Amino acid sequence: MAATLSADVLQDDLAVSLARVLAVANKRARELGVDVLQSIITITQHFDDGELWRVNYGPKAYVGRRGGDLIVEVDASDISIKQVLRGQ
């Protein structure tokens, strides 16, 4: 599904940065065997060591399940992955 983004969207630094963060996190999640399209994705911003985004991938069918989430933490300044955590 391709979409053309308007100029005002592309000028929104936060939106573009978050899109890059999500693309990098999705790539790592797929490499680790996560079905991104079948995940509930939550994104949290925090400032422990710079501007970091924590992208959490959890199962859509979570009732009766424990753990199994994948968390990918991405540094927004250089779009590098800082850490990857997998729930049990």
Coordinates of C-alpha atoms in Angstrom, one line a residue:
M1 CA 0.0 0.0 0.0
A2 CA 1.9 3.1 -1.2
A3 CA 0.9 6.5 -0.1
T4 CA 2.1 9.9 -1.2
L5 CA 2.9 12.1 1.8
S6 CA 2.1 15.8 1.6
A7 CA 4.8 18.4 2.1
D8 CA 3.5 19.4 5.5
V9 CA 3.8 15.8 6.8
L10 CA 7.4 15.6 5.5
Q11 CA 8.2 18.9 7.2
D12 CA 7.0 17.5 10.6
D13 CA 10.4 16.4 12.1
L14 CA 8.8 14.3 14.8
A15 CA 6.6 12.4 12.4
V16 CA 9.6 11.7 10.0
S17 CA 11.8 10.7 12.9
L18 CA 9.2 8.4 14.4
A19 CA 8.7 6.8 10.9
R20 CA 12.4 6.1 10.7
V21 CA 12.5 4.7 14.2
L22 CA 9.5 2.4 13.5
A23 CA 11.0 1.2 10.2
V24 CA 14.3 0.2 12.0
A25 CA 12.5 -1.5 14.8
N26 CA 10.2 -3.4 12.5
K27 CA 13.2 -4.7 10.5
R28 CA 14.8 -6.0 13.7
A29 CA 11.5 -7.5 14.9
R30 CA 11.1 -9.4 11.6
E31 CA 14.7 -10.6 11.8
L32 CA 13.9 -12.1 15.2
G33 CA 10.8 -13.9 13.9
V34 CA 8.0 -11.5 15.0
D35 CA 5.0 -11.2 12.7
V36 CA 4.8 -7.4 12.8
L37 CA 1.3 -7.3 11.2
Q38 CA 0.0 -9.7 13.8
S39 CA 1.4 -7.6 16.7
I40 CA 0.0 -4.9 18.9
I41 CA 2.6 -2.2 18.7
T42 CA 3.1 0.4 21.3
I43 CA 5.7 3.2 21.2
T44 CA 7.0 5.1 24.2
Q45 CA 9.5 8.0 24.3
H46 CA 11.9 8.5 27.1
F47 CA 15.0 10.5 27.8
D48 CA 17.4 8.3 29.9
D49 CA 20.4 8.7 27.6
G50 CA 19.2 11.1 24.9
E51 CA 16.0 10.8 23.0
L52 CA 15.0 7.1 22.9
W53 CA 12.0 5.4 21.6
R54 CA 10.9 2.0 23.0
V55 CA 8.9 0.0 20.5
N56 CA 7.0 -2.9 22.0
Y57 CA 5.6 -5.8 19.9
G58 CA 3.0 -7.9 21.7
P59 CA 0.6 -10.6 20.4
K60 CA -2.9 -9.4 19.3
A61 CA -4.4 -12.5 20.9
Y62 CA -2.9 -11.8 24.4
V63 CA -5.8 -13.2 26.6
G64 CA -4.4 -16.2 28.5
R65 CA -0.8 -15.6 27.4
R66 CA 2.1 -14.5 29.5
G67 CA 5.1 -12.7 28.2
G68 CA 6.5 -13.2 24.7
D69 CA 6.7 -9.5 23.9
L70 CA 9.7 -8.0 22.0
I71 CA 11.0 -4.6 22.9
V72 CA 13.3 -2.7 20.5
E73 CA 14.9 0.5 21.9
V74 CA 16.0 3.0 19.2
D75 CA 18.0 6.2 19.6
A76 CA 16.2 8.9 17.6
S77 CA 19.4 11.0 17.0
D78 CA 21.1 8.4 14.8
I79 CA 18.3 5.8 14.3
S80 CA 20.5 3.1 15.9
I81 CA 19.2 0.2 18.0
K82 CA 20.4 0.5 21.6
Q83 CA 18.9 -2.7 23.0
V84 CA 16.5 -5.5 22.3
L85 CA 14.6 -7.2 25.0
R86 CA 12.5 -10.3 24.7
G87 CA 9.8 -11.2 27.3
Q88 CA 9.5 -14.7 28.7

